[in-house]
XYZ file of C-alpha atoms in Angstrom:
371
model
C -6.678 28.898 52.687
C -6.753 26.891 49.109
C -3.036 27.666 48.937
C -2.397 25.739 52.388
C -3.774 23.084 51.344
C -2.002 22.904 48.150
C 1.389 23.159 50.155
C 0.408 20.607 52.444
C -0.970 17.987 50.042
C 2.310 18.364 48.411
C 4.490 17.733 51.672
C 2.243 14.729 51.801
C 3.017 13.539 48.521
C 6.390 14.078 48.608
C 6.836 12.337 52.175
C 4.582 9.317 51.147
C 6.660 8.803 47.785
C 10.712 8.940 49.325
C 9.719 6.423 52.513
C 6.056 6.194 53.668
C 4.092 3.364 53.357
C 1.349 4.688 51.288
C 2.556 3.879 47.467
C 1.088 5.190 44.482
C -0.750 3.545 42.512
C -1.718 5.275 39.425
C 0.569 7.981 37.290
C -0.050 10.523 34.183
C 0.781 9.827 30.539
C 3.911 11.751 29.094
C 2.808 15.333 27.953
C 3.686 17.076 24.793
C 4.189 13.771 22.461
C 5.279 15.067 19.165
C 6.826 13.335 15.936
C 9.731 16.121 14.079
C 11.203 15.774 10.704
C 14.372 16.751 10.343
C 14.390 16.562 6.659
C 16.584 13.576 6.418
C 13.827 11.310 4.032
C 12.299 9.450 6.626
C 14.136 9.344 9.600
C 11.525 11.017 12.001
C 12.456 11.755 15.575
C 9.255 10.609 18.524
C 9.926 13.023 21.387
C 7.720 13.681 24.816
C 7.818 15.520 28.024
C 7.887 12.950 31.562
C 4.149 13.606 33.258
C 3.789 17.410 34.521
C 2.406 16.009 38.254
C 5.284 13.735 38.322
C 7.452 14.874 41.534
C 11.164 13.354 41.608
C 10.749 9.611 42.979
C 14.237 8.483 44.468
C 12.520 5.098 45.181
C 10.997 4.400 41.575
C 11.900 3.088 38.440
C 10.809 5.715 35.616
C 10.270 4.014 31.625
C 8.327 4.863 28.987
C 6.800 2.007 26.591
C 6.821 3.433 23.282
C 4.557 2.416 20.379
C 5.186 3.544 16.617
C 4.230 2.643 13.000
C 2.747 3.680 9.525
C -0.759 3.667 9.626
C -1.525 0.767 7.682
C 0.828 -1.503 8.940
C -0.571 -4.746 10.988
C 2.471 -4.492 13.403
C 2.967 -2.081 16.496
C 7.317 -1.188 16.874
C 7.717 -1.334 20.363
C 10.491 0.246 22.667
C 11.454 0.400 26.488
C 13.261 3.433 27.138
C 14.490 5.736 29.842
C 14.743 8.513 27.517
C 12.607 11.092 26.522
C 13.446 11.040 22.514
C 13.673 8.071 20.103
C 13.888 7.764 15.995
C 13.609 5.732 13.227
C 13.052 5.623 9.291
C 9.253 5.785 8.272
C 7.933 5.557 5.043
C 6.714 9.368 4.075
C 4.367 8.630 1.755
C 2.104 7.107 4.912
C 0.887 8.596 8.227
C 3.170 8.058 11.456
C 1.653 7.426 14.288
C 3.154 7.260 17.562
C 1.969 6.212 21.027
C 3.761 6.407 24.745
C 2.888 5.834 28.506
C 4.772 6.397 31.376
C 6.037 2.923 33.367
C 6.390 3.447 37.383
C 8.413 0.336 39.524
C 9.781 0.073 42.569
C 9.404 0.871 46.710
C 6.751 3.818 45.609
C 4.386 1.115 44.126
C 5.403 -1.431 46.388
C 7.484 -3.311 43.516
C 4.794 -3.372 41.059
C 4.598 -1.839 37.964
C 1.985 1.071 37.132
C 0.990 2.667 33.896
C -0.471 5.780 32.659
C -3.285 5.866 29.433
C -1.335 6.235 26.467
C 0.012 9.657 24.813
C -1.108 10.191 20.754
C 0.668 11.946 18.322
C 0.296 11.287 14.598
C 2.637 13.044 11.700
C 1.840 13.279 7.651
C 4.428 15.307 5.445
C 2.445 17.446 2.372
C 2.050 15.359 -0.432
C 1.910 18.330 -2.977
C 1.576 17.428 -7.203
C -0.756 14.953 -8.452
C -0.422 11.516 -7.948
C 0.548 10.524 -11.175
C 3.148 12.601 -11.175
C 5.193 10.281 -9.075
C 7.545 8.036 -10.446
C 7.246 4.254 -11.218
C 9.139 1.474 -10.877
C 12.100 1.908 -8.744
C 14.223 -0.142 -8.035
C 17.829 -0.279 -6.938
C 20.826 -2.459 -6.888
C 24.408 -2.593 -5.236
C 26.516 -3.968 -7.755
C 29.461 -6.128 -6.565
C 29.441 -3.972 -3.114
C 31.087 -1.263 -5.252
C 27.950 1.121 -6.838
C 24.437 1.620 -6.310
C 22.805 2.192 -8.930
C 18.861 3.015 -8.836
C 16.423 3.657 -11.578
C 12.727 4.792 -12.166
C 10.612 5.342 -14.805
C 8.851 9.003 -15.108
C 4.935 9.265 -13.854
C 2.473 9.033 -16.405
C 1.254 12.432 -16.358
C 4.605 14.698 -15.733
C 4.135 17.968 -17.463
C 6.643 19.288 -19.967
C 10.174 20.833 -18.724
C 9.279 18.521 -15.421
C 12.603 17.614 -13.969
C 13.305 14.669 -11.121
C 15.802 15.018 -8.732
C 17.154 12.265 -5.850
C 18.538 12.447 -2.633
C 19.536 10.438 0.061
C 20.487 10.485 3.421
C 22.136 7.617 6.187
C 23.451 8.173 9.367
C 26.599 9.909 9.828
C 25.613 12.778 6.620
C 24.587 16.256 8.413
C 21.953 16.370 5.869
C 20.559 15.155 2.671
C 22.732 14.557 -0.214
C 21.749 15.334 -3.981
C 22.683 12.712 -6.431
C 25.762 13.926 -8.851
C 25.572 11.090 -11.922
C 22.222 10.949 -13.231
C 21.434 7.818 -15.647
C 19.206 9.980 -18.459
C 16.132 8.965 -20.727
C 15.479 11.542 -23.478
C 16.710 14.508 -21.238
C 14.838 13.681 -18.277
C 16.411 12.022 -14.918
C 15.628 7.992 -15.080
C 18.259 7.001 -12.309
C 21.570 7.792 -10.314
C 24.688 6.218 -9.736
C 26.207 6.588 -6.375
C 29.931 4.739 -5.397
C 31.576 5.164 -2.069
C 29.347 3.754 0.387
C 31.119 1.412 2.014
C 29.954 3.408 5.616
C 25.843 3.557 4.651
C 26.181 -0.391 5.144
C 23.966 -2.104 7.591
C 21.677 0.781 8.308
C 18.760 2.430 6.756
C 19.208 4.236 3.831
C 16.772 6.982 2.673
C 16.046 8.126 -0.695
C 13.503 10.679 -2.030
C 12.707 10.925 -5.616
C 11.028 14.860 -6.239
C 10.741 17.416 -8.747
C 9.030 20.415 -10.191
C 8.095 22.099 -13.465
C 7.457 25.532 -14.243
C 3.633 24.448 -13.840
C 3.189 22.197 -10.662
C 5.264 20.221 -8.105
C 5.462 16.457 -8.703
C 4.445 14.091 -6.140
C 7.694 12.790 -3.949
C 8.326 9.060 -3.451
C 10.727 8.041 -0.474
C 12.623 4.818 0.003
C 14.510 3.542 2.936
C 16.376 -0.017 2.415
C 19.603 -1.379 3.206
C 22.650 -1.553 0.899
C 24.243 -5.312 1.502
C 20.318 -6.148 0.765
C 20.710 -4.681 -2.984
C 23.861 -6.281 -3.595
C 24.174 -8.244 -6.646
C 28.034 -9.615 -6.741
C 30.012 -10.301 -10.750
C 30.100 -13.208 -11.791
C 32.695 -16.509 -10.425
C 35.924 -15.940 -12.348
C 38.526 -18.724 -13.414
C 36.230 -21.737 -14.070
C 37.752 -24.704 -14.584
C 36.583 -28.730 -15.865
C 38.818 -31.324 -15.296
C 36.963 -34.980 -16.302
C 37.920 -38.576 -15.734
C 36.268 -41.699 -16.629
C 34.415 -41.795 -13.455
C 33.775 -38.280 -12.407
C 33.851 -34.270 -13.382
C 35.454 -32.446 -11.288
C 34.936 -28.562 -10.958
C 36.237 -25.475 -9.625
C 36.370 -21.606 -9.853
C 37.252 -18.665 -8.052
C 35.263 -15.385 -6.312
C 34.979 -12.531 -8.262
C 37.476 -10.086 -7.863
C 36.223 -6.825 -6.166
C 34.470 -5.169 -2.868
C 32.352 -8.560 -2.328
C 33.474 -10.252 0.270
C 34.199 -14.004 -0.302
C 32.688 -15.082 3.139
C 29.683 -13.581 2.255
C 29.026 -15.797 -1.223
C 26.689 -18.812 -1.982
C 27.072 -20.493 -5.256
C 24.605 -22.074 -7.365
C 25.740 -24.955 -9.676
C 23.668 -26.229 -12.572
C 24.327 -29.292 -15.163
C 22.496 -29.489 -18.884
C 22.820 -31.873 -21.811
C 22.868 -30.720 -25.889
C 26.011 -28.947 -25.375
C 24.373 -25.816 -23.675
C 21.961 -24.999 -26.593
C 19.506 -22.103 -25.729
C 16.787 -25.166 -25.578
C 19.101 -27.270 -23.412
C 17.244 -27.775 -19.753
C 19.784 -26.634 -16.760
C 19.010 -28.842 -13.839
C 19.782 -27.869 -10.536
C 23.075 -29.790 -8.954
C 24.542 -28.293 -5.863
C 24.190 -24.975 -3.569
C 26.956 -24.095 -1.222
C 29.523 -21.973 -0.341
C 32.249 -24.064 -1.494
C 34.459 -23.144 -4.777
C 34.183 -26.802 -6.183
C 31.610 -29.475 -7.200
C 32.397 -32.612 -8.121
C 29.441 -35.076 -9.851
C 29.634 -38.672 -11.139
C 29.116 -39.139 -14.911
C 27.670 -42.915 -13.979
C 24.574 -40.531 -12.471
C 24.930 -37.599 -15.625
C 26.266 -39.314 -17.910
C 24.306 -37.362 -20.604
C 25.896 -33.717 -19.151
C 27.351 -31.617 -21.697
C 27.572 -28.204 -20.238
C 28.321 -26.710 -16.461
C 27.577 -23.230 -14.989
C 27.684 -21.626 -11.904
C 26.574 -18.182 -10.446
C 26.771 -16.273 -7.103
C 25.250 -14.301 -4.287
C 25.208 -13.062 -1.226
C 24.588 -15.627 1.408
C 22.599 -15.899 4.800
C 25.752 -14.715 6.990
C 26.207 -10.952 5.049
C 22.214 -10.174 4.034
C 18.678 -11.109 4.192
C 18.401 -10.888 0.683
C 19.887 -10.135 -2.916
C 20.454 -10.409 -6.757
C 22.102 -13.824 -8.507
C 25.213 -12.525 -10.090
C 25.164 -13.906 -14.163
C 26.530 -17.090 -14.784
C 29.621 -17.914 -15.794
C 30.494 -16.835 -19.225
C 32.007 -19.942 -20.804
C 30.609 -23.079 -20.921
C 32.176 -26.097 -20.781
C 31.899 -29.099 -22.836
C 32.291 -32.335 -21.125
C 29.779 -35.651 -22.545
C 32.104 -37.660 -23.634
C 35.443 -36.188 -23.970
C 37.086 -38.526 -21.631
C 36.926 -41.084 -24.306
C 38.397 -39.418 -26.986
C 42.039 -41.124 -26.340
C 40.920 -44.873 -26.346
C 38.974 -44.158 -29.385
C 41.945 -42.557 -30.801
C 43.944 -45.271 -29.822
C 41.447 -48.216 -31.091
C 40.970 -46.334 -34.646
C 44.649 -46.332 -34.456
C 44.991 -49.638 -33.391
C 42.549 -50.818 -36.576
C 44.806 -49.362 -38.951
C 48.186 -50.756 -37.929
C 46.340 -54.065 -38.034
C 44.651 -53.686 -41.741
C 48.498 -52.423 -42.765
C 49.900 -55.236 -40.999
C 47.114 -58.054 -42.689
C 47.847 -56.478 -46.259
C 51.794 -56.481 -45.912
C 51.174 -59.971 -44.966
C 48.773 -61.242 -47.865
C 51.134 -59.466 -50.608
C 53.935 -61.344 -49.054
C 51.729 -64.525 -49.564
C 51.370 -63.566 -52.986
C 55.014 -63.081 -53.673
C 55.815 -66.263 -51.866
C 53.117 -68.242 -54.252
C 54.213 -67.270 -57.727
C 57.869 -67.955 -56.991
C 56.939 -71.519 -55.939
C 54.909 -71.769 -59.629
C 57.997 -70.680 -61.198
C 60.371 -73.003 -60.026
């Protein structure tokens, strides 16, 4: 008898939900909600089953709202999806959490929307070594869009034979990638260099920082950034000063290399006392221009120019000044080096001139006395 029921309740649901006029008004949260490491440094995959009582709706709209962050954070990620799998990059060294309901719209809920409680699933890798085990200070940079290069100081309490080792993984590697040109402090790792990136660009990258010693695991650190963020461009090449009475006038050129010269701002500052260490640089121009010009009415005390570079607004959120400008240019002034040339020039021929004349004078006098 209980198994009639069942049957029939479930022809009733079924004919209700493809064309009657009863529409449903409630549904189930997505089953089996689980977070999965793949073991590519932080890129964790969110995956969850559609609700178990759910029966195929031809006349609904089935989503998913999908909630995820490190537990700490103040701000919920949130996704609309139709799919039953989603990832991202976390940061490992912090709980995951994760959160999902199931979103019903259409002719089964008479064209509103319903929603289920949420689904909870929270993920923590093992942290094993002590905490000060784990390295300090990292910190990475993408020099001139050609090499990262990323360094670290050891923990304070690493145990002796303890060795670091980094890896790193972005999208389009089948799996993590060991680092093959360590930087090295007194025989321990301290950094890598890594070239040929040119395709981890403008998408996370993941690094993890781990080790062990014949006595204990260290703790691991992971990273996840992006490159064009890191990027810290050479030097502007080929500066160049050319001054007149009224103005100074320069220029220079990008540096040569992987940086792109659409992606460049430039920073131009002006200082007096010919560019001494104790000279103060003030702050002239920022643009994306490769020339500044400046009236020396305004500056006329300006002795020395520089410039530097880096990426702009267009190519990254953020990044590392490039150094300035290796020469220094020399400018208070020199424009009147040719009139006072000329006048000192001009004084002379007119002393020579004055004594030629008096000594004829003199010549002139005594044959007069003579006669």
């Amino acid at each position: 008898m209980d198994i009639q029921w069942i049957c029939a309740g479930t022809v009733i649901i079924m004919w209700f939900c493809t064309g009657s006029s009863i529409h449903l008004t409630s549904v189930d949260p997505p089953h089996n909600l689980q977070i999965i490491d793949p073991g590519l440094l932080g890129h964790l995959y969110i995956e969850w089953q559609p609700p178990s009582s759910l029966l195929p709706l031809d006349q609904c709209t089935i989503k998913y709202k999908l909630k995820y962050r490190s537990v700490g954070d103040a701000d919920w990620k949130v996704v609309f999806t139709k799919k039953l799998k989603y990832g991202d990059g976390f940061d490992l060294s912090k709980t995951t959490e994760a959160k999902v309901q199931t979103l019903l719209e259409g002719r089964c809920t008479n064209e509103s929307e319903v929603r289920s409680d949420w689904a909870h699933a929270t993920f923590q890798v093992p942290t094993p070594g002590e905490l000060a085990s784990q390295i300090r200070d990292f910190h990475c940079v993408y020099y001139n869009w050609e090499q990262l290069t990323c360094t670290w100081q050891v923990g304070q309490l690493v145990p002796p034979g303890a060795r670091y080792e980094f890896y790193y993984w972005y999208e389009g590697l089948d799996h993590a990638v060991q680092c093959d040109d360590y930087i090295q402090t007194h025989g321990r790792h301290t950094g890598c260099n890594l070239q040929n990136l040119r395709q981890a660009e403008y998408i996370d990258f993941n690094v993890c920082v781990n080790g062990s010693s014949e006595a204990t695991w260290l703790r691991p650190s992971y990273f996840t950034f992006h490159l064009q963020n890191l990027v810290k461009p050479s030097p502007p090449e080929k500066l160049s000063v050319s001054i007149s009475a009224d103005e100074v006038h320069m220029t220079w050129s990008p540096p040569d290399g992987s940086t792109p010269p659409h992606c460049l701002d430039y920073e131009v500052q002006l200082a007096g006392d010919d560019g001494d260490a104790d000279a103060t640089w003030v702050f002239a121009s920022s643009q994306v221009e490769t020339a500044f010009t400046f009236s020396r009415a305004n500056r006329s005390h300006v002795s020395c120019v520089r410039v530097r570079g880096k990426t702009n607004m267009f190519c990254a959120d953020k990044g590392f000044w490039s150094e300035w400008t290796q020469e220094c240019f020399y400018v208070s002034h020199l424009y009147l080096l040719p009139a006072v040339v000329f006048s000192f020039l001009s004084i002379c021929i007119i002393f020579i001139l004055a004594a030629q004349r008096k000594k004829r004078g003199e010549k002139g006098g005594r044959g007069e006395c003579d006669a």
